[in-house]
Short mmCIF file of C-alpha atoms and ligand atoms in Angstrom, two decimals:
data_model
loop_
_atom_site.label_atom_id
_atom_site.label_comp_id
_atom_site.label_asym_id
_atom_site.label_seq_id
_atom_site.Cartn_x
_atom_site.Cartn_y
_atom_site.Cartn_z
CA UNK A 9 131.06 -54.64 24.91
CA UNK A 10 127.94 -52.92 23.28
CA UNK A 11 126.19 -55.65 21.98
CA UNK A 12 124.70 -58.90 23.06
CA UNK A 13 126.39 -61.20 20.81
CA UNK A 14 129.44 -59.15 21.77
CA UNK A 15 129.14 -59.51 25.57
CA UNK A 16 128.15 -63.32 25.54
CA UNK A 17 131.36 -64.26 23.68
CA UNK A 18 133.51 -62.29 26.27
CA UNK A 19 132.43 -65.92 28.00
CA UNK A 20 132.30 -67.94 25.09
CA UNK A 21 128.92 -68.21 24.83
CA UNK A 22 126.19 -66.86 22.29
CA UNK A 23 123.31 -64.73 22.63
CA UNK A 24 120.61 -65.56 20.31
CA UNK A 25 117.06 -64.67 18.61
CA UNK A 26 113.94 -66.24 17.32
CA UNK A 27 113.90 -64.81 13.98
CA UNK A 28 110.89 -64.98 11.27
CA UNK A 29 111.77 -65.30 7.71
CA UNK A 30 109.00 -63.09 6.58
CA UNK A 31 110.45 -60.15 8.73
CA UNK A 32 113.95 -60.30 6.68
CA UNK A 33 113.02 -58.03 4.28
CA UNK A 34 112.13 -55.49 6.96
CA UNK A 35 115.21 -52.84 7.34
CA UNK A 36 115.03 -52.18 11.17
CA UNK A 37 114.22 -55.56 11.97
CA UNK A 38 117.61 -56.53 10.16
CA UNK A 39 119.75 -53.99 11.77
CA UNK A 40 119.14 -55.09 15.26
CA UNK A 41 119.21 -58.70 14.39
CA UNK A 42 123.06 -58.42 12.94
CA UNK A 43 123.99 -55.50 15.42
CA UNK A 44 122.84 -57.47 18.74
CA UNK A 45 122.87 -60.93 17.57
CA UNK A 46 125.46 -63.95 16.92
CA UNK A 47 123.11 -66.81 16.95
CA UNK A 48 119.34 -67.66 15.27
CA UNK A 49 116.64 -70.24 15.89
CA UNK A 50 113.89 -70.53 13.15
CA UNK A 51 110.53 -69.48 15.22
CA UNK A 52 108.46 -71.68 12.83
CA UNK A 53 109.98 -72.51 9.61
CA UNK A 54 111.74 -75.79 10.79
CA UNK A 55 108.73 -77.22 12.24
CA UNK A 56 107.17 -80.50 11.05
CA UNK A 57 104.28 -78.61 8.89
CA UNK A 58 106.23 -76.49 7.15
CA UNK A 59 109.05 -79.01 6.24
CA UNK A 60 107.30 -82.06 5.55
CA UNK A 61 103.81 -80.55 5.30
CA UNK A 62 102.52 -83.96 2.73
CA UNK A 63 104.29 -87.34 3.26
CA UNK A 64 107.54 -87.43 1.77
CA UNK A 65 107.82 -83.93 -0.10
CA UNK A 66 110.05 -81.61 2.04
CA UNK A 67 109.75 -77.56 1.98
CA UNK A 68 112.84 -75.72 2.97
CA UNK A 69 112.49 -72.30 1.30
CA UNK A 70 111.85 -70.47 4.00
CA UNK A 71 114.21 -72.18 6.69
CA UNK A 72 116.51 -71.85 4.22
CA UNK A 73 116.52 -67.90 3.98
CA UNK A 74 117.24 -67.84 7.65
CA UNK A 75 120.04 -70.26 7.68
CA UNK A 76 121.54 -68.43 4.42
CA UNK A 77 121.03 -64.97 6.38
CA UNK A 78 122.71 -66.24 9.24
CA UNK A 79 125.62 -68.26 7.67
CA UNK A 80 126.35 -64.86 5.78
CA UNK A 81 126.81 -63.15 9.01
CA UNK A 82 128.69 -66.04 10.72
CA UNK A 83 125.80 -66.27 13.35
CA UNK A 84 125.38 -69.77 14.96
CA UNK A 85 122.10 -71.50 13.86
CA UNK A 86 119.44 -73.75 16.38
CA UNK A 87 117.69 -75.96 14.68
CA UNK A 88 113.82 -76.14 15.95
CA UNK A 89 112.33 -78.76 15.99
CA UNK A 90 112.42 -82.06 15.00
CA UNK A 91 109.50 -84.41 16.90
CA UNK A 92 107.10 -82.35 18.87
CA UNK A 93 102.88 -82.96 19.08
CA UNK A 94 102.37 -79.51 18.09
CA UNK A 95 102.41 -77.69 14.32
CA UNK A 96 102.54 -81.64 13.78
CA UNK A 97 100.71 -81.83 10.10
CA UNK A 98 97.54 -84.05 10.29
CA UNK A 99 98.75 -86.90 8.22
CA UNK A 100 101.42 -87.61 11.31
CA UNK A 101 98.77 -87.43 13.72
CA UNK A 102 96.60 -89.61 11.74
CA UNK A 103 99.08 -92.70 11.40
CA UNK A 104 97.50 -95.65 13.14
CA UNK A 105 100.41 -98.17 12.93
CA UNK A 106 103.95 -98.31 15.12
CA UNK A 107 105.76 -98.96 11.96
CA UNK A 108 104.35 -96.45 10.02
CA UNK A 109 105.07 -93.84 12.64
CA UNK A 110 108.34 -95.31 13.14
CA UNK A 111 109.43 -94.84 9.53
CA UNK A 112 108.06 -91.49 9.49
CA UNK A 113 109.99 -90.06 12.59
CA UNK A 114 112.92 -91.43 11.45
CA UNK A 115 112.52 -90.29 8.05
CA UNK A 116 111.65 -86.67 9.19
CA UNK A 117 114.65 -86.50 11.17
CA UNK A 118 117.02 -87.97 8.56
CA UNK A 119 115.77 -85.95 5.47
CA UNK A 120 115.66 -82.22 7.92
CA UNK A 121 119.16 -82.78 9.44
CA UNK A 122 120.53 -83.94 6.13
CA UNK A 123 119.29 -81.20 4.62
CA UNK A 124 121.08 -78.74 6.99
CA UNK A 125 124.01 -81.56 7.70
CA UNK A 126 127.22 -79.26 9.17
CA UNK A 127 125.20 -76.05 9.61
CA UNK A 128 123.63 -76.53 12.67
CA UNK A 129 124.95 -75.98 15.99
CA UNK A 130 122.00 -77.62 18.34
CA UNK A 131 118.95 -79.16 17.30
CA UNK A 132 116.31 -79.59 19.54
CA UNK A 133 115.50 -83.48 18.77
CA UNK A 134 112.54 -83.72 20.75
CA UNK A 135 110.28 -80.95 22.01
CA UNK A 136 107.77 -80.61 25.13
CA UNK A 137 107.14 -84.56 25.50
CA UNK A 138 106.46 -84.56 29.48
CA UNK A 139 102.86 -83.11 30.65
CA UNK A 140 102.24 -80.32 32.93
CA UNK A 141 101.40 -80.88 36.71
CA UNK A 142 102.51 -83.09 39.57
CA UNK A 143 102.44 -86.58 37.45
CA UNK A 144 105.86 -86.37 35.65
CA UNK A 145 104.18 -88.35 33.12
CA UNK A 146 104.80 -88.22 29.21
CA UNK A 147 102.60 -86.10 27.37
CA UNK A 148 100.06 -88.35 24.88
CA UNK A 149 101.11 -87.65 21.15
CA UNK A 150 101.30 -89.75 18.16
CA UNK A 151 104.40 -90.70 18.82
CA UNK A 152 104.09 -91.47 22.63
CA UNK A 153 100.78 -93.78 22.00
CA UNK A 154 101.82 -95.64 19.03
CA UNK A 155 105.59 -96.20 19.98
CA UNK A 156 105.23 -95.72 23.72
CA UNK A 157 108.43 -94.28 25.76
CA UNK A 158 111.00 -95.31 23.41
CA UNK A 159 110.41 -92.91 21.30
CA UNK A 160 112.46 -90.42 22.52
CA UNK A 161 115.73 -92.70 22.39
CA UNK A 162 114.82 -93.92 19.06
CA UNK A 163 114.82 -90.23 18.09
CA UNK A 164 118.04 -89.40 19.60
CA UNK A 165 119.54 -92.14 18.29
CA UNK A 166 118.61 -91.39 14.81
CA UNK A 167 119.87 -87.65 14.85
CA UNK A 168 123.14 -88.38 16.16
CA UNK A 169 123.61 -90.87 12.92
CA UNK A 170 121.86 -88.20 10.68
CA UNK A 171 124.11 -85.10 11.56
CA UNK A 172 126.98 -86.18 14.20
CA UNK A 173 128.31 -82.48 14.74
CA UNK A 174 125.39 -81.29 16.14
CA UNK A 175 124.31 -80.94 19.71
CA UNK A 176 121.22 -82.75 20.69
CA UNK A 177 118.95 -81.21 23.24
CA UNK A 178 115.44 -82.12 24.73
CA UNK A 179 113.73 -78.88 24.92
CA UNK A 180 110.83 -77.93 27.45
CA UNK A 181 108.90 -75.48 29.50
CA UNK A 182 107.94 -75.61 32.75
CA UNK A 183 111.31 -77.61 33.66
CA UNK A 184 112.54 -74.12 35.14
CA UNK A 185 111.82 -74.92 38.97
CA UNK A 186 114.48 -77.19 40.06
CA UNK A 187 111.97 -79.14 42.29
CA UNK A 188 108.88 -79.28 39.94
CA UNK A 189 107.19 -82.94 39.19
CA UNK A 190 108.03 -82.27 35.61
CA UNK A 191 111.89 -80.91 35.94
CA UNK A 192 111.81 -84.15 38.14
CA UNK A 193 110.86 -86.12 35.08
CA UNK A 194 113.20 -84.64 32.58
CA UNK A 195 115.91 -84.82 34.35
CA UNK A 196 115.54 -88.79 35.41
CA UNK A 197 115.35 -89.32 31.60
CA UNK A 198 118.33 -87.41 31.15
CA UNK A 199 119.98 -89.50 33.70
CA UNK A 200 119.05 -92.39 32.52
CA UNK A 201 119.92 -91.22 28.70
CA UNK A 202 123.61 -90.72 30.01
CA UNK A 203 123.61 -93.73 32.25
CA UNK A 204 123.16 -95.96 29.27
CA UNK A 205 125.03 -93.97 26.40
CA UNK A 206 121.81 -92.72 24.56
CA UNK A 207 123.18 -89.56 22.26
CA UNK A 208 122.21 -86.42 24.21
CA UNK A 209 124.21 -83.58 24.63
CA UNK A 210 121.64 -80.65 25.83
CA UNK A 211 118.72 -79.31 27.62
CA UNK A 212 116.92 -76.86 26.81
CA UNK A 213 115.23 -74.70 29.23
CA UNK A 214 112.76 -72.85 27.12
CA UNK A 215 112.08 -69.99 29.90
CA UNK A 216 108.85 -68.33 28.84
CA UNK A 217 108.10 -66.55 32.17
CA UNK A 218 105.02 -64.16 33.49
CA UNK A 219 103.15 -63.62 36.34
CA UNK A 220 101.54 -67.56 36.43
CA UNK A 221 105.04 -69.10 36.14
CA UNK A 222 107.75 -66.43 37.51
CA UNK A 223 111.79 -66.97 37.35
CA UNK A 224 111.88 -69.85 40.38
CA UNK A 225 114.14 -68.98 42.92
CA UNK A 226 116.28 -71.83 42.51
CA UNK A 227 116.44 -71.20 38.82
CA UNK A 228 120.29 -71.54 38.82
CA UNK A 229 120.54 -74.71 40.98
CA UNK A 230 118.25 -76.04 38.37
CA UNK A 231 120.35 -75.31 35.47
CA UNK A 232 123.38 -76.68 37.51
CA UNK A 233 121.44 -79.82 38.11
CA UNK A 234 120.98 -80.68 34.25
CA UNK A 235 124.80 -79.83 33.91
CA UNK A 236 126.04 -81.95 36.45
CA UNK A 237 124.56 -84.96 34.69
CA UNK A 238 127.18 -84.11 31.77
CA UNK A 239 124.40 -82.00 29.54
CA UNK A 240 125.26 -78.58 28.08
CA UNK A 241 122.28 -76.35 29.43
CA UNK A 242 120.95 -73.69 27.02
CA UNK A 243 118.09 -71.29 27.52
CA UNK A 244 116.17 -71.53 24.60
CA UNK A 245 112.89 -69.52 24.04
CA UNK A 246 113.62 -66.65 26.97
CA UNK A 247 110.73 -64.06 27.52
CA UNK A 248 109.40 -62.45 30.41
CA UNK A 249 106.27 -60.86 30.89
CA UNK A 250 106.26 -56.99 32.42
CA UNK A 251 107.99 -53.88 31.94
CA UNK A 252 110.56 -51.51 33.39
CA UNK A 253 112.81 -52.24 36.46
CA UNK A 254 110.72 -55.42 37.38
CA UNK A 255 111.21 -57.04 34.36
CA UNK A 256 114.76 -55.75 34.06
CA UNK A 257 115.71 -57.61 37.36
CA UNK A 258 114.21 -60.45 36.39
CA UNK A 259 116.08 -60.88 33.09
CA UNK A 260 119.05 -60.05 34.91
CA UNK A 261 118.49 -62.76 37.15
CA UNK A 262 118.45 -65.19 34.37
CA UNK A 263 121.25 -64.29 32.55
CA UNK A 264 123.40 -64.02 35.76
CA UNK A 265 122.21 -67.75 36.34
CA UNK A 266 123.39 -68.89 32.92
CA UNK A 267 126.98 -67.19 33.59
CA UNK A 268 127.37 -68.58 37.04
CA UNK A 269 127.50 -72.38 35.33
CA UNK A 270 130.09 -73.05 33.01
CA UNK A 271 128.12 -75.59 31.20
CA UNK A 272 124.98 -73.07 30.41
CA UNK A 273 126.22 -72.18 27.13
CA UNK A 274 123.91 -69.63 25.30
CA UNK A 275 120.64 -67.76 25.93
CA UNK A 276 118.33 -67.00 23.05
CA UNK A 277 115.68 -64.45 23.13
CA UNK A 278 112.21 -65.47 21.44
CA UNK A 279 111.56 -62.63 19.62
CA UNK A 280 113.31 -59.33 18.90
CA UNK A 281 110.74 -56.23 19.30
CA UNK A 282 107.89 -56.66 21.52
CA UNK A 283 105.17 -56.56 19.01
CA UNK A 284 106.51 -59.76 16.75
CA UNK A 285 106.25 -61.95 20.42
CA UNK A 286 104.03 -64.99 20.01
CA UNK A 287 102.66 -63.22 23.35
CA UNK A 288 101.28 -60.66 20.97
CA UNK A 289 99.12 -58.64 23.67
CA UNK A 290 102.54 -58.64 25.88
CA UNK A 291 105.73 -56.66 26.17
CA UNK A 292 108.03 -59.66 27.03
CA UNK A 293 111.20 -58.88 24.91
CA UNK A 294 114.35 -56.53 25.03
CA UNK A 295 113.13 -54.35 22.46
CA UNK A 296 109.62 -51.86 22.09
CA UNK A 297 107.93 -51.69 18.87
CA UNK A 298 110.03 -48.65 18.18
CA UNK A 299 112.89 -51.24 18.37
CA UNK A 300 114.20 -48.77 21.45
CA UNK A 301 116.16 -50.57 23.77
CA UNK A 302 113.98 -51.27 26.96
CA UNK A 303 115.41 -51.09 30.73
CA UNK A 304 115.75 -54.63 30.43
CA UNK A 305 118.21 -54.71 27.35
CA UNK A 306 120.28 -52.69 29.65
CA UNK A 307 120.40 -55.00 32.53
CA UNK A 308 121.20 -58.00 30.45
CA UNK A 309 123.99 -56.29 28.61
CA UNK A 310 125.00 -55.51 31.94
CA UNK A 311 125.19 -58.97 33.30
CA UNK A 312 126.53 -60.46 30.46
C1 XIL B 22 105.50 -70.35 19.03
C2 XIL B 22 105.91 -69.14 17.96
O1 XIL B 22 106.55 -68.43 18.29
C3 XIL B 22 104.70 -68.97 17.21
O2 XIL B 22 104.56 -68.00 15.78
C4 XIL B 22 103.46 -69.93 17.05
O3 XIL B 22 102.41 -69.46 16.64
C5 XIL B 22 103.45 -71.24 17.90
O4 XIL B 22 104.53 -71.39 18.32
N1 XIL B 22 107.16 -73.65 22.51
C6 XIL B 22 108.05 -73.63 21.64
C7 XIL B 22 108.00 -72.88 20.34
O5 XIL B 22 108.67 -74.49 21.42
O6 XIL B 22 108.09 -73.53 19.44
C8 XIL B 22 106.76 -71.60 20.01
O7 XIL B 22 106.40 -71.04 19.09
C9 XIL B 22 106.40 -71.44 21.66
C10 XIL B 22 106.06 -72.27 22.66
#
């Protein structure tokens, strides 16, 4: 195989990229997107602030542009994301009664998933609901504060009813180390959901790596332990700071870890060329600013 998407497809997986609607008019960007990737994740366009900036008024224009680009080329689409504390409009964080937060959350899930019903391969239903550090506690947010722990379960149940064909994922960062407190907390939640029949199909490991949070030595074991709960694992926002052969080695390890676990079903990198990365000062992606393939690209292609 000569492209990332084709190489991943040899083992039944996808290889995707986060895509921004405002770059879809750039010919180099689109050339590489269409050549290399068979899945897309809208980088910001499906977030709450973009899709429901004021209560009950929905705007899907930019997300629709990405969806139609992907659909026209047979690419899968990951929906990102429905319930998250960040990029959340002020009207939601300002809601003060539990009933209000509950109806806003469920309506948002129903409207956004309903708009895209049948088109989305996997949805990140809830994003980043746990705190960093050793507590394993839930992150404070308007959802946690007003609804308590049960909001995550409620979001997944609502999501299943809204689009029964989409895989429903819990997505987070710093849950890559098999033994970290945050990982254990997410693991325990997923185990509980599976044991009680709460609908969850996948765990998304964002996998943003840098010198402060490198690829853990037990990364493959971590993927394996989630898979053993009966959910798929997807690597959803991969980027790795660095350059040259060190960066390439780290990318290779991530790809090899996913390929070693049959329920690790796909990998998404969080952007295409380095200069469009959210890590604006870094070089964490597979293509340089001139869209040349980096050593990390060659390592990934060879490992797939
Ligand atoms: C980032 C986008 O890449 C940026 O463009 C935006 O300004 C902030 O959000 N975890 C997530 C993603 O789940 O949605 C975030 O994306 C990166 C961290």
